[in-house]
Short mmCIF file of C-alpha atoms in Angstrom, two decimals:
data_model
loop_
_atom_site.label_atom_id
_atom_site.label_comp_id
_atom_site.label_asym_id
_atom_site.label_seq_id
_atom_site.Cartn_x
_atom_site.Cartn_y
_atom_site.Cartn_z
CA MET E 735 0.24 0.11 -0.12
CA LYS E 736 2.79 2.24 0.69
CA GLN E 737 4.14 2.16 -2.83
CA TYR E 738 -0.15 3.85 -4.02
CA LEU E 739 1.09 6.50 -1.62
CA GLY E 740 4.18 8.07 -3.25
CA ILE E 741 1.25 8.60 -6.39
CA LEU E 742 -0.92 10.32 -3.42
CA ILE E 743 1.86 12.27 -2.26
CA SER E 744 3.54 13.16 -6.34
CA VAL E 745 0.09 14.78 -7.61
CA LEU E 746 -0.60 15.78 -4.15
CA TYR E 747 2.97 17.81 -3.95
CA ALA E 748 2.47 18.45 -8.40
CA ILE E 749 -1.05 20.79 -6.60
CA VAL E 750 1.14 21.94 -4.15
CA VAL E 751 3.39 23.76 -6.53
CA ARG E 752 0.93 24.56 -8.74
CA PHE E 753 -0.84 26.58 -6.37
CA LEU E 754 1.94 28.43 -5.39
CA ALA E 755 2.48 29.31 -8.62
CA GLU E 756 -0.97 30.25 -9.30
CA ASN E 757 -0.12 32.61 -6.46
CA ALA E 758 3.43 34.05 -7.69
CA ILE E 759 5.92 32.01 -5.30
CA LEU E 760 7.06 31.54 -8.48
CA ASP E 761 6.35 31.15 -12.56
CA ILE E 762 5.20 28.55 -14.61
CA ASN E 763 6.90 29.52 -17.57
CA SER E 764 10.27 28.71 -15.43
CA TYR E 765 12.50 26.03 -14.39
CA SER E 766 11.62 25.43 -10.94
CA TYR E 767 7.97 24.31 -12.58
CA LEU E 768 8.60 22.75 -15.93
CA ILE E 769 11.68 20.84 -15.04
CA VAL E 770 12.71 20.48 -11.43
CA THR E 771 8.78 20.35 -10.18
CA PRO E 772 8.55 17.15 -12.53
CA MET E 773 11.64 15.72 -11.84
CA LEU E 774 10.77 15.54 -8.26
CA VAL E 775 7.36 14.00 -8.95
CA GLY E 776 8.96 11.21 -10.30
CA PHE E 777 11.80 11.06 -7.07
CA ILE E 778 8.63 10.91 -4.53
CA PRO E 779 7.70 7.52 -5.10
CA PHE E 780 10.94 5.97 -4.68
CA TYR E 781 11.78 7.76 -1.90
CA LEU E 782 9.24 5.90 -0.22
CA LYS E 783 9.39 2.60 -1.30
CA GLN E 784 12.55 2.44 -3.52
CA GLU E 785 12.73 -1.93 -3.59
CA SER E 786 9.70 -2.57 -5.06
CA PHE E 787 10.72 -0.11 -8.03
CA LEU E 788 14.08 -1.48 -7.98
CA GLN E 789 12.06 -5.11 -8.66
CA SER E 790 10.15 -3.55 -11.73
CA ARG E 791 10.80 -2.04 -14.56
CA VAL E 792 7.24 -1.09 -15.38
CA LYS E 793 6.36 0.51 -11.99
CA THR E 794 9.42 2.87 -12.51
CA ILE E 795 7.29 4.11 -15.75
CA LEU E 796 4.46 3.52 -14.68
CA PHE E 797 4.11 5.18 -11.29
CA PRO E 798 4.78 8.80 -12.23
CA LEU E 799 2.80 8.70 -16.12
CA ILE E 800 0.33 8.12 -13.40
CA SER E 801 1.36 10.80 -10.94
CA VAL E 802 1.42 13.52 -13.60
CA LEU E 803 -2.17 12.43 -15.36
CA LEU E 804 -3.79 12.56 -12.42
CA PHE E 805 -2.22 15.40 -11.42
CA LEU E 806 -3.56 16.79 -15.29
CA ILE E 807 -6.87 16.37 -14.91
CA ILE E 808 -7.34 17.56 -11.16
CA ALA E 809 -6.15 20.79 -13.10
CA VAL E 810 -8.68 20.58 -15.90
CA ILE E 811 -11.36 19.96 -13.44
CA SER E 812 -10.56 22.67 -10.86
CA ARG E 813 -10.11 24.55 -13.87
CA TRP E 814 -6.31 26.10 -13.01
CA GLU E 815 -5.44 24.71 -16.55
CA ASP E 816 -7.31 24.59 -20.12
CA LEU E 817 -7.13 21.01 -21.99
CA ILE E 818 -4.19 22.29 -24.33
CA CYS E 819 -2.13 22.29 -20.84
CA PHE E 820 -2.31 18.19 -21.37
CA ALA E 821 0.51 19.23 -23.42
CA ILE E 822 2.29 22.07 -22.72
CA ILE E 823 2.95 21.13 -19.47
CA GLY E 824 2.17 17.40 -19.70
CA ILE E 825 4.90 16.54 -21.64
CA PRO E 826 8.23 17.58 -20.45
CA TYR E 827 6.02 16.45 -15.99
CA ILE E 828 5.77 13.44 -17.69
CA PHE E 829 9.49 12.59 -19.39
CA LEU E 830 11.02 14.10 -16.61
CA SER E 831 9.45 12.23 -14.29
CA ILE E 832 9.86 8.91 -15.53
CA PHE E 833 13.82 10.37 -16.93
CA MET E 834 14.16 10.40 -13.12
CA SER E 835 12.42 7.44 -12.18
CA ILE E 836 14.27 5.36 -14.56
CA LEU E 837 18.10 7.29 -13.32
CA LEU E 838 17.14 6.79 -10.21
CA ARG E 839 16.84 2.85 -10.57
CA HIS E 840 19.53 2.42 -13.17
CA PHE E 841 21.63 3.73 -9.76
CA LEU E 842 19.85 2.72 -7.38
CA LYS E 843 20.55 -0.78 -8.46
CA LYS E 844 23.71 -0.24 -8.31
CA ASP E 845 24.23 0.70 -4.61
CA ASP E 846 23.27 -0.95 -1.93
CA LYS E 847 23.15 2.30 0.75
CA GLY E 848 19.59 3.56 -1.14
CA ILE E 849 18.23 6.80 -1.07
CA ASN E 850 18.94 8.61 2.04
CA LYS E 851 16.15 9.64 3.98
CA ASN E 852 17.37 13.38 5.63
CA VAL E 853 16.34 14.80 1.69
CA LEU E 854 13.79 16.34 2.38
CA PRO E 855 15.06 20.00 2.14
CA ILE E 856 15.26 18.76 -1.98
CA PHE E 857 11.40 18.84 -1.53
CA LEU E 858 12.01 22.92 -1.39
CA LEU E 859 13.54 23.62 -4.64
CA PRO E 860 11.61 24.46 -6.96
CA ILE E 861 10.48 27.42 -4.12
CA ILE E 862 13.90 28.17 -3.30
CA LEU E 863 15.19 28.02 -7.25
CA GLY E 864 11.92 29.47 -7.60
CA SER E 865 12.20 33.07 -6.50
CA ILE E 866 15.90 33.45 -7.11
CA GLU E 867 14.60 33.26 -10.82
CA GLN E 868 12.14 36.26 -10.61
CA GLN E 869 14.74 37.85 -8.94
CA PHE E 870 16.63 38.34 -12.80
CA PRO E 871 14.61 39.57 -15.44
CA LYS E 872 12.82 37.65 -18.46
CA ASN E 873 14.22 37.21 -21.60
CA GLN E 874 12.69 38.58 -24.98
CA GLN E 875 11.81 37.77 -27.88
CA GLU E 876 9.82 39.71 -30.37
CA LEU E 877 7.89 36.94 -33.65
CA PHE E 878 5.81 37.56 -36.45
CA ILE E 879 3.15 35.40 -37.58
CA SER E 880 1.72 35.94 -41.16
CA ASN E 881 -0.65 33.53 -42.86
CA GLU E 882 -3.01 34.48 -46.00
CA ILE E 883 -5.82 33.16 -48.17
CA GLU E 884 -7.87 33.70 -51.73
CA ILE E 885 -10.97 34.47 -51.38
CA LEU E 886 -13.41 34.93 -54.36
CA ALA E 887 -15.16 38.27 -53.16
CA SER E 888 -14.10 41.43 -53.71
CA LYS E 889 -12.20 44.04 -51.20
CA GLN E 890 -14.55 46.02 -50.56
CA GLU E 891 -16.78 42.52 -49.68
CA VAL E 892 -13.39 41.48 -47.89
CA TRP E 893 -13.75 45.01 -45.94
CA SER E 894 -17.48 44.52 -44.95
CA ASN E 895 -16.77 41.28 -42.08
CA LEU E 896 -13.86 42.60 -40.62
CA LEU E 897 -14.47 44.94 -38.16
CA GLU E 898 -17.15 43.63 -37.43
CA VAL E 899 -16.61 39.40 -37.95
CA PRO E 900 -20.26 37.57 -38.97
CA ASP E 901 -21.32 34.92 -37.37
CA LEU E 902 -18.54 32.31 -37.08
CA SER E 903 -19.78 29.43 -34.66
CA LYS E 904 -20.88 26.45 -36.99
CA GLU E 905 -17.71 26.98 -38.59
CA LYS E 906 -15.11 23.76 -38.78
CA TYR E 907 -11.91 23.68 -36.84
CA ASN E 908 -8.85 21.82 -37.33
CA GLY E 909 -5.32 20.87 -35.52
CA LEU E 910 -4.33 21.91 -32.18
CA ILE E 911 -8.11 24.45 -31.81
CA HIS E 912 -10.10 21.33 -32.93
CA TYR E 913 -8.42 19.01 -30.11
CA PHE E 914 -7.13 20.29 -27.47
CA ASP E 915 -10.24 22.81 -27.21
CA VAL E 916 -8.95 26.12 -27.73
CA PRO E 917 -11.18 28.45 -27.30
CA ARG E 918 -12.83 29.31 -31.43
CA PRO E 919 -14.10 32.64 -32.48
CA ILE E 920 -17.43 33.49 -32.64
CA LYS E 921 -17.73 36.80 -33.84
CA SER E 922 -17.00 40.78 -34.00
CA THR E 923 -18.81 43.48 -33.16
CA TYR E 924 -17.60 47.46 -33.41
CA ASP E 925 -18.75 50.85 -31.73
CA ALA E 926 -16.95 53.14 -34.29
CA LYS E 927 -17.81 55.92 -31.62
CA SER E 928 -15.05 54.78 -29.05
CA ASN E 929 -12.65 52.83 -31.49
CA ILE E 930 -13.48 49.40 -30.01
CA ARG E 931 -13.88 46.32 -31.15
CA LEU E 932 -15.16 43.95 -28.56
CA GLY E 933 -13.77 40.28 -30.49
CA TYR E 934 -16.57 37.09 -28.81
CA PHE E 935 -14.56 33.48 -28.67
CA GLU E 936 -15.97 30.41 -26.53
CA ASN E 937 -16.48 29.89 -23.36
CA GLY E 938 -17.94 33.72 -22.87
CA ILE E 939 -14.74 35.01 -23.76
CA VAL E 940 -14.30 38.07 -24.49
CA LEU E 941 -11.28 40.66 -26.26
CA ASN E 942 -11.61 44.11 -26.17
CA GLU E 943 -9.93 45.52 -29.10
CA SER E 944 -8.68 49.41 -30.37
CA VAL E 945 -8.45 49.95 -33.73
CA VAL E 946 -5.11 51.13 -33.96
CA GLN E 947 -5.40 51.63 -37.76
CA ASN E 948 -7.54 52.00 -40.17
CA ILE E 949 -6.73 52.03 -44.18
CA GLU E 950 -10.37 51.09 -46.43
CA TYR E 951 -9.76 48.55 -47.79
CA LYS E 952 -6.16 48.30 -47.71
CA LYS E 953 -5.18 47.61 -43.55
CA LEU E 954 -7.24 47.09 -39.97
CA VAL E 955 -5.03 46.86 -37.34
CA PHE E 956 -5.48 46.25 -33.58
CA SER E 957 -4.41 46.17 -29.87
CA ILE E 958 -5.32 44.13 -27.17
CA ASN E 959 -7.28 45.82 -24.34
CA ILE E 960 -5.46 43.26 -22.22
CA SER E 961 -7.23 44.77 -18.66
CA GLU E 962 -10.35 45.19 -20.49
CA SER E 963 -11.63 41.76 -21.27
CA GLU E 964 -13.32 39.19 -20.10
CA LEU E 965 -10.95 35.96 -19.69
CA ASN E 966 -11.42 34.51 -16.18
CA ASN E 967 -13.06 30.99 -18.96
CA SER E 968 -10.03 30.04 -20.12
CA PRO E 969 -7.69 29.76 -17.57
CA THR E 970 -4.22 29.53 -20.24
CA LEU E 971 -5.40 32.70 -21.66
CA ARG E 972 -5.85 34.50 -18.71
CA HIS E 973 -2.05 33.52 -17.70
CA VAL E 974 -0.57 34.00 -20.45
CA LEU E 975 -1.55 37.30 -21.43
CA GLU E 976 -2.01 38.91 -17.85
CA SER E 977 1.54 38.04 -16.78
CA GLN E 978 2.53 38.86 -20.23
CA SER E 979 3.98 35.33 -20.66
CA ILE E 980 2.73 36.63 -24.49
CA GLU E 981 2.31 40.43 -25.15
CA PHE E 982 0.79 41.07 -28.49
CA LYS E 983 1.81 44.39 -30.15
CA SER E 984 -0.81 44.09 -32.92
CA ILE E 985 -3.03 41.81 -34.68
CA SER E 986 -3.21 43.06 -38.91
CA TYR E 987 -5.73 42.60 -41.53
CA GLU E 988 -3.76 43.76 -44.99
CA LEU E 989 -5.79 43.19 -48.33
CA THR E 990 -4.72 42.56 -52.05
CA SER E 991 -6.68 42.87 -55.41
CA ILE E 992 -5.78 40.03 -57.09
CA GLY E 993 -8.58 40.36 -59.72
CA GLU E 994 -12.02 41.85 -60.06
CA ASN E 995 -13.70 39.89 -57.67
CA LYS E 996 -10.27 37.80 -56.72
CA THR E 997 -8.80 39.10 -53.20
CA LYS E 998 -5.99 38.35 -51.24
CA LEU E 999 -6.59 38.59 -47.14
CA ARG E 1000 -3.34 38.29 -44.84
CA LEU E 1001 -3.75 38.15 -41.01
CA ASN E 1002 -0.80 39.21 -39.07
CA THR E 1003 0.20 38.51 -35.28
CA GLN E 1004 2.90 40.52 -34.09
CA PHE E 1005 3.94 39.52 -30.52
CA LYS E 1006 6.53 39.38 -27.51
CA ILE E 1007 7.29 36.46 -25.62
CA HIS E 1008 8.84 36.93 -22.12
CA SER E 1009 10.24 33.93 -20.83
CA ASN E 1010 13.10 32.20 -18.56
CA LEU E 1011 12.37 28.97 -21.30
CA SER E 1012 12.18 31.37 -24.84
CA PHE E 1013 12.39 27.88 -26.63
CA TYR E 1014 9.84 26.31 -25.15
CA GLY E 1015 7.60 29.23 -25.23
CA LYS E 1016 8.67 30.06 -28.74
CA PHE E 1017 7.62 26.44 -29.90
CA TRP E 1018 3.78 26.17 -28.98
CA SER E 1019 3.09 30.20 -28.93
CA LYS E 1020 4.13 29.56 -32.65
CA MET E 1021 2.18 26.56 -33.18
CA ILE E 1022 -0.90 28.17 -31.71
CA ILE E 1023 -0.83 31.20 -33.21
CA GLU E 1024 0.16 30.02 -36.71
CA ASP E 1025 -2.83 27.30 -35.95
CA PHE E 1026 -5.70 29.94 -35.22
CA GLU E 1027 -4.24 31.81 -38.30
CA LYS E 1028 -5.51 29.64 -40.91
CA ASN E 1029 -8.50 28.49 -39.31
CA LEU E 1030 -10.21 31.93 -38.77
CA LEU E 1031 -9.25 32.84 -42.74
CA ASN E 1032 -10.45 29.32 -43.36
CA SER E 1033 -13.86 30.19 -41.74
CA LEU E 1034 -13.99 33.74 -42.83
CA LYS E 1035 -13.37 31.99 -46.60
CA SER E 1036 -16.70 30.09 -46.28
CA VAL E 1037 -18.46 32.82 -44.76
CA ILE E 1038 -17.83 35.57 -47.21
CA GLU E 1039 -17.94 32.87 -50.31
CA GLY E 1040 -21.23 31.97 -49.25
#
């Protein structure tokens, strides 16, 4: 029974560290959270009952895997995370926890002394390292993603569907947006008096956007007002925007006539990443935004062309 207690304690430990991250004791996009914590999750079952792991290769892999999956399920159910975090957080957590478990088994089979039971302070590493990481400025990286599509309609007709995007709720989405339940755009409204565009998404998310540039039939540029947006129903989106892990500089549409009744519509997103793990943040942000742009352009094409 003690060996299964290791799974429970591993899950509780991951939850406690996630709670500390939620309260800004450490950052989610940090070495302490995404690297050190999952390695400790893989360490805990060994610490409690190393004999059973030394006798079973299956437990060495299965126990940390179960621990991480249970933690992720609880995090999603409790609305700490969205489904997309099964991939973003799950990949390093599963890999590193299993890696630590295998590594321990390899070395302990050669060492009869086992794990020193006076290593409890090691479980404070995420807090200590997280506090140290917060004292240093995060790495910054500017990124630009652009996608385009040809629409069988005039510039005037395409333009009329950009400030106030028509209902897209019945359009089909593929890729990450579909499989990981990323909030999909539904429609947008525009108030000319305040120059504010409201973008409505699934789950009650509303992005408040200022129209920065409006060159009729040619270019439309927005900036997101984070403090005025409704983000509570998407924990991941709320976290990355409010913490400025991702800082959107501008979102723009560009129109080019390529025939009497044919228009090329380009969607551009300029943003900045603030992260201790910039390579990982860059990988996921580019993939998600690329996927989002392509799906949005395809939906606009479908609605405009009828």
